């Protein structure tokens, strides 16, 4: 009996050591992610729960450790594909008794075209959920892919898929929007198929801006470009004048790089060369509206190291740093996108009627007028 217990103890010891080494390897790999490759990770991959699940799977002998960041991204994409979100419908049969007169009025006054960057393999796992949730509140929606799919529908551009061609995809997408839909909207937003946008809050912010000014907005990064640039995943919004300038001169490779490099940074250089200004989008209390990570990350922190050098608003965290009228979040997988739709538009605390706040008032502090 003593020998059997000793053998069992040895097995438990070796299992514990193996799992510990695997966890250490994964944590070390994630902590070494560079500013560019970090955008390839979802917040779920950075979640300790995800790491534990991966360890449990590997301990069971059903998976191997990915060799690098790219493989981790590919594994996550496979996971999303295997666990597609079901067709959740939010067309409630009962009446919510919401007074949406102001939101309806702004829908007519601040016309927003949303174009969503997607790919053929993401149509059913991601883009469909975007289409069925927040995108239906845009005045005009265009899904941009590498292949035309009239059933979805998507607009196919002559651009190969892959992160190395995201700049070309964005450049050509804005060219298409300028040529085909310039008169369909006053503001033009680019978002990814894992971005969640609250259109009512975006339109409210836009009431403080002028579409005739050469400006654009988003989650502001202060590096690489003199005036900074905006996170591609957090979504960025061009005024009508900004798109006009792009349409007239953006095809010149001396002004706007046509492919290669980091998509959002290259587009930021393009905007600066065209005289399009970045503008501070924080609310009257200095709180952020556009976000390059999911809500939990901005609430609880745990940012990658590069973020502290990039974020123009101080890489803050917590409820006091996020605007009550937040506009966008990134790295939102399909199921969480449905959850946000439920929390924002369907869940109600009984007996509390929310009033509107004046949060477009200028935030007065040195250097806050424009970045």
CSV table of C-alpha atoms in Angstrom, one decimal:
chain,number,residue,atom,x,y,z
A,1,UNK,CA,0.0,0.0,0.0
A,2,UNK,CA,2.9,2.4,0.9
A,3,UNK,CA,4.5,1.7,-2.5
A,4,UNK,CA,1.3,2.5,-4.4
A,5,UNK,CA,0.9,5.8,-2.5
A,6,UNK,CA,4.5,6.7,-3.3
A,7,UNK,CA,4.0,6.0,-7.0
A,8,UNK,CA,0.8,8.1,-7.1
A,9,UNK,CA,2.6,10.9,-5.4
A,10,UNK,CA,5.4,10.8,-8.0
A,11,UNK,CA,2.8,10.9,-10.8
A,12,UNK,CA,1.1,13.9,-9.3
A,13,UNK,CA,4.4,15.6,-8.8
A,14,UNK,CA,5.4,15.2,-12.5
A,15,UNK,CA,1.9,16.3,-13.7
A,16,UNK,CA,2.2,19.4,-11.5
A,17,UNK,CA,5.7,20.2,-12.8
A,18,UNK,CA,4.6,19.7,-16.4
A,19,UNK,CA,1.6,22.0,-16.1
A,20,UNK,CA,3.7,24.6,-14.3
A,21,UNK,CA,6.2,24.7,-17.1
A,22,UNK,CA,3.5,25.0,-19.7
A,23,UNK,CA,1.8,27.9,-17.9
A,24,UNK,CA,5.2,29.6,-17.5
A,25,UNK,CA,5.9,29.1,-21.2
A,26,UNK,CA,2.6,30.6,-22.3
A,27,UNK,CA,2.8,33.6,-20.0
A,28,UNK,CA,6.4,34.3,-21.1
A,29,UNK,CA,5.3,34.1,-24.8
A,30,UNK,CA,2.5,36.5,-24.3
A,31,UNK,CA,4.6,39.0,-22.3
A,32,UNK,CA,7.1,39.2,-25.2
A,33,UNK,CA,4.5,40.2,-27.8
A,34,UNK,CA,5.7,43.2,-29.8
A,35,UNK,CA,3.5,46.3,-30.5
A,36,UNK,CA,2.7,45.0,-34.0
A,37,UNK,CA,2.0,41.3,-33.2
A,38,UNK,CA,0.0,42.1,-30.1
A,39,UNK,CA,-2.8,43.3,-32.2
A,40,UNK,CA,-3.2,39.7,-33.4
A,41,UNK,CA,-4.3,38.5,-29.9
A,42,UNK,CA,-7.8,38.7,-28.6
A,43,UNK,CA,-8.5,39.7,-25.1
A,44,UNK,CA,-9.9,36.2,-24.6
A,45,UNK,CA,-6.4,34.8,-25.5
A,46,UNK,CA,-4.8,37.1,-22.9
A,47,UNK,CA,-7.4,35.9,-20.3
A,48,UNK,CA,-5.9,33.6,-17.6
A,49,UNK,CA,-9.0,31.5,-17.9
A,50,UNK,CA,-8.1,30.8,-21.6
A,51,UNK,CA,-4.6,29.8,-20.5
A,52,UNK,CA,-5.9,27.4,-17.9
A,53,UNK,CA,-8.2,25.8,-20.5
A,54,UNK,CA,-5.3,25.4,-22.9
A,55,UNK,CA,-3.3,23.8,-20.2
A,56,UNK,CA,-6.1,21.4,-19.3
A,57,UNK,CA,-6.5,20.5,-22.9
A,58,UNK,CA,-2.7,19.8,-23.4
A,59,UNK,CA,-2.6,17.8,-20.2
A,60,UNK,CA,-5.3,15.6,-21.6
A,61,UNK,CA,-3.0,15.0,-24.7
A,62,UNK,CA,-5.4,16.6,-27.2
A,63,UNK,CA,-3.3,19.6,-28.2
A,64,UNK,CA,0.2,20.9,-28.5
A,65,UNK,CA,1.8,24.2,-27.5
A,66,UNK,CA,1.7,26.8,-30.4
A,67,UNK,CA,5.2,27.6,-31.5
A,68,UNK,CA,4.7,31.4,-31.9
A,69,UNK,CA,2.2,34.3,-31.8
A,70,UNK,CA,1.0,33.7,-35.4
A,71,UNK,CA,0.1,30.1,-34.5
A,72,UNK,CA,-1.7,31.3,-31.4
A,73,UNK,CA,-3.8,33.7,-33.5
A,74,UNK,CA,-4.5,30.8,-36.0
A,75,UNK,CA,-5.5,28.5,-33.1
A,76,UNK,CA,-7.9,31.2,-31.8
A,77,UNK,CA,-9.5,31.6,-35.2
A,78,UNK,CA,-10.0,27.9,-35.4
A,79,UNK,CA,-11.6,28.0,-31.9
A,80,UNK,CA,-14.0,30.7,-33.0
A,81,UNK,CA,-14.9,28.8,-36.1
A,82,UNK,CA,-15.6,25.6,-34.1
A,83,UNK,CA,-17.8,27.6,-31.6
A,84,UNK,CA,-19.8,29.9,-33.9
A,85,UNK,CA,-22.3,32.0,-32.1
A,86,UNK,CA,-25.9,30.9,-32.8
A,87,UNK,CA,-28.5,33.0,-34.4
A,88,UNK,CA,-29.5,35.1,-31.4
A,89,UNK,CA,-32.5,37.3,-32.1
A,90,UNK,CA,-33.1,40.5,-30.2
A,91,UNK,CA,-36.4,41.5,-31.7
A,92,UNK,CA,-38.4,41.6,-28.5
A,93,UNK,CA,-42.1,41.1,-28.8
A,94,UNK,CA,-42.7,43.3,-25.8
A,95,UNK,CA,-42.3,47.1,-25.7
A,96,UNK,CA,-39.4,48.6,-23.7
A,97,UNK,CA,-41.1,52.0,-23.3
A,98,UNK,CA,-37.8,53.8,-24.2
A,99,UNK,CA,-38.0,57.4,-25.3
A,100,UNK,CA,-35.6,57.2,-28.3
A,101,UNK,CA,-36.7,60.5,-30.0
A,102,UNK,CA,-33.3,62.1,-29.6
A,103,UNK,CA,-31.5,59.0,-31.0
A,104,UNK,CA,-33.9,58.9,-34.0
A,105,UNK,CA,-33.4,62.6,-34.6
A,106,UNK,CA,-29.6,62.2,-34.6
A,107,UNK,CA,-29.9,59.2,-37.0
A,108,UNK,CA,-31.2,61.7,-39.6
A,109,UNK,CA,-28.9,64.6,-38.7
A,110,UNK,CA,-25.5,62.8,-38.3
A,111,UNK,CA,-25.5,60.2,-41.1
A,112,UNK,CA,-22.8,57.6,-40.5
A,113,UNK,CA,-21.5,55.1,-43.1
A,114,UNK,CA,-19.8,52.1,-41.5
A,115,UNK,CA,-17.5,49.9,-43.5
A,116,UNK,CA,-16.4,46.7,-41.8
A,117,UNK,CA,-13.1,45.0,-42.7
A,118,UNK,CA,-13.7,41.2,-42.9
A,119,UNK,CA,-12.6,38.2,-44.9
A,120,UNK,CA,-14.3,35.1,-46.5
A,121,UNK,CA,-13.4,32.8,-43.6
A,122,UNK,CA,-14.9,35.3,-41.0
A,123,UNK,CA,-18.3,35.9,-42.7
A,124,UNK,CA,-20.2,33.4,-40.6
A,125,UNK,CA,-18.1,33.4,-37.4
A,126,UNK,CA,-17.7,37.2,-37.0
A,127,UNK,CA,-19.2,39.4,-39.7
A,128,UNK,CA,-22.6,37.9,-39.5
A,129,UNK,CA,-22.8,38.8,-35.8
A,130,UNK,CA,-21.7,42.4,-36.6
A,131,UNK,CA,-24.4,42.6,-39.2
A,132,UNK,CA,-27.1,41.3,-36.9
A,133,UNK,CA,-26.1,43.6,-33.9
A,134,UNK,CA,-24.6,47.1,-34.0
A,135,UNK,CA,-24.1,47.6,-37.7
A,136,UNK,CA,-27.9,47.7,-38.3
A,137,UNK,CA,-27.8,51.2,-36.6
A,138,UNK,CA,-25.5,52.7,-39.2
A,139,UNK,CA,-27.1,54.8,-41.9
A,140,UNK,CA,-25.2,52.7,-44.5
A,141,UNK,CA,-23.2,49.5,-44.1
A,142,UNK,CA,-20.6,48.1,-46.4
A,143,UNK,CA,-18.6,44.9,-45.7
A,144,UNK,CA,-15.2,44.9,-47.4
A,145,UNK,CA,-13.5,41.6,-48.1
A,146,UNK,CA,-11.1,40.1,-50.7
A,147,UNK,CA,-14.0,38.3,-52.4
A,148,UNK,CA,-17.4,39.5,-53.5
A,149,UNK,CA,-20.2,37.6,-52.0
A,150,UNK,CA,-23.6,38.9,-53.2
A,151,UNK,CA,-25.5,36.8,-50.7
A,152,UNK,CA,-24.0,38.2,-47.5
A,153,UNK,CA,-23.3,40.8,-49.2
A,154,UNK,CA,-19.6,41.8,-49.3
A,155,UNK,CA,-17.6,44.0,-51.7
A,156,UNK,CA,-14.5,42.2,-52.9
A,157,UNK,CA,-11.3,44.1,-53.5
A,158,UNK,CA,-8.3,43.0,-55.5
A,159,UNK,CA,-6.2,42.5,-52.4
A,160,UNK,CA,-4.8,39.3,-51.0
A,161,UNK,CA,-5.8,38.4,-47.4
A,162,UNK,CA,-3.2,38.6,-44.7
A,163,UNK,CA,-2.0,41.2,-42.1
A,164,UNK,CA,0.8,42.3,-44.5
A,165,UNK,CA,-1.9,43.6,-46.9
A,166,UNK,CA,-4.2,45.4,-44.4
A,167,UNK,CA,-2.9,48.8,-45.6
A,168,UNK,CA,-3.9,48.0,-49.2
A,169,UNK,CA,-7.3,46.8,-48.0
A,170,UNK,CA,-7.9,50.0,-46.1
A,171,UNK,CA,-6.6,52.3,-48.8
A,172,UNK,CA,-8.7,50.6,-51.5
A,173,UNK,CA,-11.8,50.4,-49.2
A,174,UNK,CA,-11.8,54.2,-48.6
A,175,UNK,CA,-11.3,54.7,-52.3
A,176,UNK,CA,-14.4,52.5,-53.0
A,177,UNK,CA,-16.4,54.4,-50.4
A,178,UNK,CA,-15.4,57.8,-51.9
A,179,UNK,CA,-16.3,56.7,-55.4
A,180,UNK,CA,-19.5,54.9,-54.6
A,181,UNK,CA,-21.0,56.3,-51.4
A,182,UNK,CA,-19.6,59.8,-50.8
A,183,UNK,CA,-23.1,61.4,-50.9
A,184,UNK,CA,-24.7,58.7,-48.7
A,185,UNK,CA,-23.3,60.0,-45.4
A,186,UNK,CA,-21.6,62.8,-43.5
A,187,UNK,CA,-19.2,60.7,-41.5
A,188,UNK,CA,-17.3,57.5,-42.6
A,189,UNK,CA,-16.2,54.9,-40.0
A,190,UNK,CA,-13.8,52.0,-40.5
A,191,UNK,CA,-14.2,49.1,-38.1
A,192,UNK,CA,-13.0,45.5,-37.9
A,193,UNK,CA,-15.3,42.4,-37.7
A,194,UNK,CA,-14.4,42.1,-34.0
A,195,UNK,CA,-15.2,45.8,-33.1
A,196,UNK,CA,-18.4,46.7,-31.3
A,197,UNK,CA,-19.7,50.2,-31.8
A,198,UNK,CA,-22.5,52.1,-30.0
A,199,UNK,CA,-23.8,54.3,-32.8
A,200,UNK,CA,-26.0,56.5,-30.6
A,201,UNK,CA,-23.0,57.6,-28.6
A,202,UNK,CA,-20.9,58.2,-31.8
A,203,UNK,CA,-23.6,60.4,-33.2
A,204,UNK,CA,-23.9,62.4,-30.0
A,205,UNK,CA,-20.1,63.0,-30.1
A,206,UNK,CA,-20.3,64.0,-33.7
A,207,UNK,CA,-22.8,66.8,-32.9
A,208,UNK,CA,-19.8,68.7,-31.4
A,209,UNK,CA,-17.8,68.4,-34.6
A,210,UNK,CA,-18.2,69.7,-38.2
A,211,UNK,CA,-18.2,67.5,-41.2
A,212,UNK,CA,-16.8,70.3,-43.2
A,213,UNK,CA,-13.6,70.3,-41.2
A,214,UNK,CA,-10.6,68.0,-42.2
A,215,UNK,CA,-10.7,65.9,-39.0
A,216,UNK,CA,-10.9,62.3,-38.0
A,217,UNK,CA,-11.3,60.5,-34.6
A,218,UNK,CA,-10.5,57.3,-32.8
A,219,UNK,CA,-8.4,55.7,-30.1
A,220,UNK,CA,-5.4,57.9,-30.1
A,221,UNK,CA,-1.8,56.6,-30.2
A,222,UNK,CA,0.9,59.2,-29.8
A,223,UNK,CA,3.8,57.5,-31.5
A,224,UNK,CA,5.1,57.0,-35.1
A,225,UNK,CA,3.1,59.9,-36.6
A,226,UNK,CA,3.8,63.5,-35.5
A,227,UNK,CA,0.2,64.2,-34.6
A,228,UNK,CA,-0.4,60.6,-33.6
A,229,UNK,CA,-2.8,58.1,-35.3
A,230,UNK,CA,-5.8,56.0,-34.4
A,231,UNK,CA,-6.0,52.3,-33.6
A,232,UNK,CA,-7.5,50.4,-36.5
A,233,UNK,CA,-9.3,47.9,-34.3
A,234,UNK,CA,-10.8,50.6,-32.1
A,235,UNK,CA,-12.3,52.1,-35.3
A,236,UNK,CA,-11.8,55.5,-36.7
A,237,UNK,CA,-14.1,58.1,-38.2
A,238,UNK,CA,-13.4,60.5,-41.1
A,239,UNK,CA,-15.4,63.7,-41.7
A,240,UNK,CA,-16.8,64.3,-45.2
A,241,UNK,CA,-14.0,66.8,-45.8
A,242,UNK,CA,-11.4,64.3,-44.7
A,243,UNK,CA,-12.7,61.7,-47.1
A,244,UNK,CA,-12.9,64.3,-49.9
A,245,UNK,CA,-9.2,65.1,-49.5
A,246,UNK,CA,-8.4,61.5,-49.5
A,247,UNK,CA,-10.5,60.8,-52.6
A,248,UNK,CA,-8.7,63.6,-54.5
A,249,UNK,CA,-5.1,62.9,-53.5
A,250,UNK,CA,-4.9,59.6,-51.6
A,251,UNK,CA,-4.0,57.6,-54.7
A,252,UNK,CA,-0.6,59.3,-54.8
A,253,UNK,CA,2.0,56.9,-53.3
A,254,UNK,CA,4.1,59.9,-52.2
A,255,UNK,CA,1.2,61.1,-50.0
A,256,UNK,CA,-0.4,57.8,-49.0
A,257,UNK,CA,1.4,54.4,-48.9
A,258,UNK,CA,-0.6,52.0,-50.9
A,259,UNK,CA,0.4,48.7,-49.1
A,260,UNK,CA,2.7,47.3,-46.4
A,261,UNK,CA,3.5,48.6,-43.0
A,262,UNK,CA,1.1,48.8,-40.1
A,263,UNK,CA,-2.4,49.6,-41.5
A,264,UNK,CA,-3.5,52.1,-38.9
A,265,UNK,CA,-0.1,53.9,-38.6
A,266,UNK,CA,0.2,54.1,-42.4
A,267,UNK,CA,-3.3,55.5,-42.7
A,268,UNK,CA,-2.4,58.0,-40.0
A,269,UNK,CA,0.6,59.2,-42.0
A,270,UNK,CA,-1.7,59.5,-45.0
A,271,UNK,CA,-4.2,61.7,-43.1
A,272,UNK,CA,-1.4,63.9,-41.8
A,273,UNK,CA,0.0,64.4,-45.3
A,274,UNK,CA,-3.4,65.4,-46.5
A,275,UNK,CA,-3.8,68.0,-43.7
A,276,UNK,CA,-6.4,66.0,-41.8
A,277,UNK,CA,-6.2,66.6,-38.1
A,278,UNK,CA,-6.5,64.3,-35.1
A,279,UNK,CA,-8.9,65.6,-32.5
A,280,UNK,CA,-9.2,64.8,-28.8
A,281,UNK,CA,-12.4,62.7,-28.4
A,282,UNK,CA,-12.3,62.3,-24.6
A,283,UNK,CA,-15.5,63.5,-23.0
A,284,UNK,CA,-16.0,66.6,-20.7
A,285,UNK,CA,-14.5,64.6,-17.8
A,286,UNK,CA,-11.5,63.5,-19.7
A,287,UNK,CA,-12.7,59.9,-20.1
A,288,UNK,CA,-12.1,57.8,-23.2
A,289,UNK,CA,-14.7,57.0,-25.8
A,290,UNK,CA,-12.8,54.9,-28.4
A,291,UNK,CA,-11.1,51.7,-27.1
A,292,UNK,CA,-8.6,49.3,-28.8
A,293,UNK,CA,-9.3,46.5,-26.3
A,294,UNK,CA,-12.5,44.9,-24.9
A,295,UNK,CA,-14.4,46.5,-22.0
A,296,UNK,CA,-12.9,44.2,-19.3
A,297,UNK,CA,-9.4,45.1,-20.3
A,298,UNK,CA,-10.1,48.8,-20.0
A,299,UNK,CA,-11.9,48.2,-16.7
A,300,UNK,CA,-9.4,46.0,-15.0
A,301,UNK,CA,-6.1,46.8,-16.8
A,302,UNK,CA,-3.5,44.1,-17.6
A,303,UNK,CA,-2.3,46.1,-20.7
A,304,UNK,CA,0.7,44.8,-22.7
A,305,UNK,CA,3.9,46.8,-22.1
A,306,UNK,CA,3.8,48.6,-25.5
A,307,UNK,CA,0.4,50.2,-24.7
A,308,UNK,CA,1.9,52.4,-22.0
A,309,UNK,CA,4.1,54.1,-24.6
A,310,UNK,CA,1.4,54.3,-27.3
A,311,UNK,CA,-1.8,55.4,-25.6
A,312,UNK,CA,-2.2,59.2,-25.7
A,313,UNK,CA,-4.6,59.3,-22.7
A,314,UNK,CA,-2.3,57.8,-20.1
A,315,UNK,CA,-3.3,54.1,-20.4
A,316,UNK,CA,-5.8,54.5,-17.5
A,317,UNK,CA,-8.2,51.9,-16.3
A,318,UNK,CA,-11.5,51.6,-14.3
A,319,UNK,CA,-15.0,53.0,-14.6
A,320,UNK,CA,-13.7,56.6,-13.9
A,321,UNK,CA,-11.6,56.4,-17.1
A,322,UNK,CA,-14.3,55.2,-19.5
A,323,UNK,CA,-17.0,57.6,-20.7
A,324,UNK,CA,-20.6,56.9,-19.9
A,325,UNK,CA,-21.0,57.5,-23.6
A,326,UNK,CA,-18.3,55.2,-24.8
A,327,UNK,CA,-18.3,54.6,-28.5
A,328,UNK,CA,-16.2,51.5,-29.4
A,329,UNK,CA,-14.4,48.4,-28.1
A,330,UNK,CA,-12.1,46.0,-29.9
A,331,UNK,CA,-11.3,42.3,-29.6
A,332,UNK,CA,-14.9,41.4,-29.0
A,333,UNK,CA,-15.6,37.8,-30.0
A,334,UNK,CA,-19.1,36.9,-31.4
A,335,UNK,CA,-20.6,35.6,-28.1
A,336,UNK,CA,-19.5,38.7,-26.2
A,337,UNK,CA,-20.8,40.9,-29.0
A,338,UNK,CA,-24.3,39.3,-28.4
A,339,UNK,CA,-23.8,39.9,-24.7
A,340,UNK,CA,-23.0,43.6,-25.2
A,341,UNK,CA,-26.1,43.9,-27.3
A,342,UNK,CA,-28.1,42.5,-24.5
A,343,UNK,CA,-26.6,44.5,-21.7
A,344,UNK,CA,-26.7,47.9,-23.6
A,345,UNK,CA,-30.1,47.6,-25.4
A,346,UNK,CA,-32.2,45.1,-23.4
A,347,UNK,CA,-31.2,44.9,-19.7
A,348,UNK,CA,-33.0,47.5,-17.5
A,349,UNK,CA,-32.8,48.3,-13.8
A,350,UNK,CA,-36.4,48.8,-12.7
A,351,UNK,CA,-37.3,52.2,-11.4
A,352,UNK,CA,-34.3,54.0,-12.9
A,353,UNK,CA,-35.0,56.3,-15.9
A,354,UNK,CA,-31.7,57.4,-17.4
A,355,UNK,CA,-31.4,61.0,-18.3
A,356,UNK,CA,-29.0,62.5,-20.9
A,357,UNK,CA,-25.7,64.1,-19.9
A,358,UNK,CA,-23.8,67.0,-21.4
A,359,UNK,CA,-20.5,65.3,-22.0
A,360,UNK,CA,-19.4,67.1,-25.2
A,361,UNK,CA,-18.2,70.1,-23.2
A,362,UNK,CA,-14.6,70.8,-23.9
A,363,UNK,CA,-12.2,69.2,-21.5
A,364,UNK,CA,-10.0,72.1,-20.4
A,365,UNK,CA,-6.4,71.2,-19.6
A,366,UNK,CA,-3.1,71.9,-21.3
A,367,UNK,CA,-2.7,70.2,-24.7
A,368,UNK,CA,-6.3,68.8,-24.7
A,369,UNK,CA,-7.6,70.7,-27.7
A,370,UNK,CA,-6.0,68.5,-30.3
A,371,UNK,CA,-3.4,65.7,-30.3
